[in-house]
Amino acid sequence: MPKLVVANWKEHPESIEEARALFSALKGLPCIVCPPFPFLEEASNYDFGHGAQDVSWEDEGPHTGEVSAGMLKAFGVTHVIVGHSERRALGETDAIINKKILKALREGLIPILCVGEPEAIHEKGTAAVEVYVGDELKEDLKGADPTKVIIAYEPIWAISTSGTGKTDTPADAADMIDFIKATLGVPDAQVLYGGSVSAENAESFLRVPTIGGVLVGGASLHPVEFKKIITYA
Ligand code: PGA
């Protein structure tokens, strides 16, 4: 299975001109770019893979601020990040995430479900981390076909903006990815690692055969660095 490289631009860049410059730098590259919603139309002019950062669980209606799967598909979006820790921190629950996963699957979008533990759980050790991530998987994927979902293991404390300055090791990430595959009961599931992936450390994660790719935040806004990550993949 080819390694997948996903760019999560979060709430960047500030202008369409900057977005266009980034899109041009990435054109033709084997990666999935998830820009903010207002840049999806412009993104659809470029031949990389198209993703979004969130999706509504409803088709349409009185849901201020929400964007439906149909609206995303109109711009060529095939993949959608669901349950990112930054959305969970805003109050997105496992029940909401589960509805979004089921909706994405019904609409033929491939969800990239983010799971991962906060620092306080990490400090308790592997058993606590497995309970935490295992519960997320169980709740978020209720009623879903686990073979149709991509998982991104993103320990919250390792995300570049978490302020901890810590990064996960490829060996520990690989152990969690094995745990996730076993929990899903899908030995060949595509499970990505995310959290401070950079041009410096990407190779060490990507050379682990069981790590299915990387979800990249900060470094994906720097084309030279991001292209190096794609080259390793
Ligand atoms: P980071 O973000 O690469 O900047 O740590 C990853 C993410 O939050 O998806």
mmCIF file of C-alpha atoms and ligand atoms in Angstrom, residues 6-8 10 81 84-86 114 152 154-155 158-162 194-198 215-220, ligand 1:
data_model
loop_
_atom_site.group_PDB
_atom_site.id
_atom_site.type_symbol
_atom_site.label_atom_id
_atom_site.label_comp_id
_atom_site.label_asym_id
_atom_site.label_seq_id
_atom_site.Cartn_x
_atom_site.Cartn_y
_atom_site.Cartn_z
ATOM 1 C CA VAL A 6 -1.882 14.494 4.091
ATOM 2 C CA ALA A 7 -1.485 18.259 4.547
ATOM 3 C CA ASN A 8 -3.661 19.788 7.254
ATOM 4 C CA LYS A 10 -5.718 24.317 9.685
ATOM 5 C CA ILE A 81 -10.419 14.838 8.391
ATOM 6 C CA HIS A 84 -9.107 16.337 14.945
ATOM 7 C CA SER A 85 -8.023 17.035 18.528
ATOM 8 C CA GLU A 86 -8.374 20.779 17.896
ATOM 9 C CA CYS A 114 -7.894 11.450 14.210
ATOM 10 C CA ALA A 152 -4.449 9.133 12.001
ATOM 11 C CA GLU A 154 -1.955 11.963 16.630
ATOM 12 C CA PRO A 155 -0.818 12.107 20.266
ATOM 13 C CA ALA A 158 3.206 15.774 20.172
ATOM 14 C CA ILE A 159 1.348 18.238 17.927
ATOM 15 C CA SER A 160 3.741 21.089 17.094
ATOM 16 C CA THR A 161 1.500 23.781 18.586
ATOM 17 C CA SER A 162 0.770 21.838 21.805
ATOM 18 C CA GLY A 194 0.737 12.828 12.948
ATOM 19 C CA GLY A 195 2.399 15.189 15.405
ATOM 20 C CA SER A 196 5.367 17.452 14.585
ATOM 21 C CA VAL A 197 6.238 15.572 11.403
ATOM 22 C CA SER A 198 9.008 17.518 9.668
ATOM 23 C CA LEU A 215 -0.629 13.759 8.616
ATOM 24 C CA VAL A 216 1.327 17.010 8.532
ATOM 25 C CA GLY A 217 0.280 20.349 9.991
ATOM 26 C CA GLY A 218 2.882 23.102 10.345
ATOM 27 C CA ALA A 219 5.426 21.660 7.905
ATOM 28 C CA SER A 220 2.793 21.361 5.163
HETATM 29 P P1 PGA B 1 1.700 19.396 13.326
HETATM 30 O O1 PGA B 1 0.100 19.202 13.237
HETATM 31 O O2 PGA B 1 2.301 18.645 12.169
HETATM 32 O O3 PGA B 1 1.896 20.890 13.174
HETATM 33 O O4 PGA B 1 2.114 18.868 14.625
HETATM 34 C C1 PGA B 1 -0.433 17.948 12.956
HETATM 35 C C2 PGA B 1 -1.935 17.998 13.134
HETATM 36 O O5 PGA B 1 -2.405 18.643 14.091
HETATM 37 O O6 PGA B 1 -2.685 17.402 12.335
#
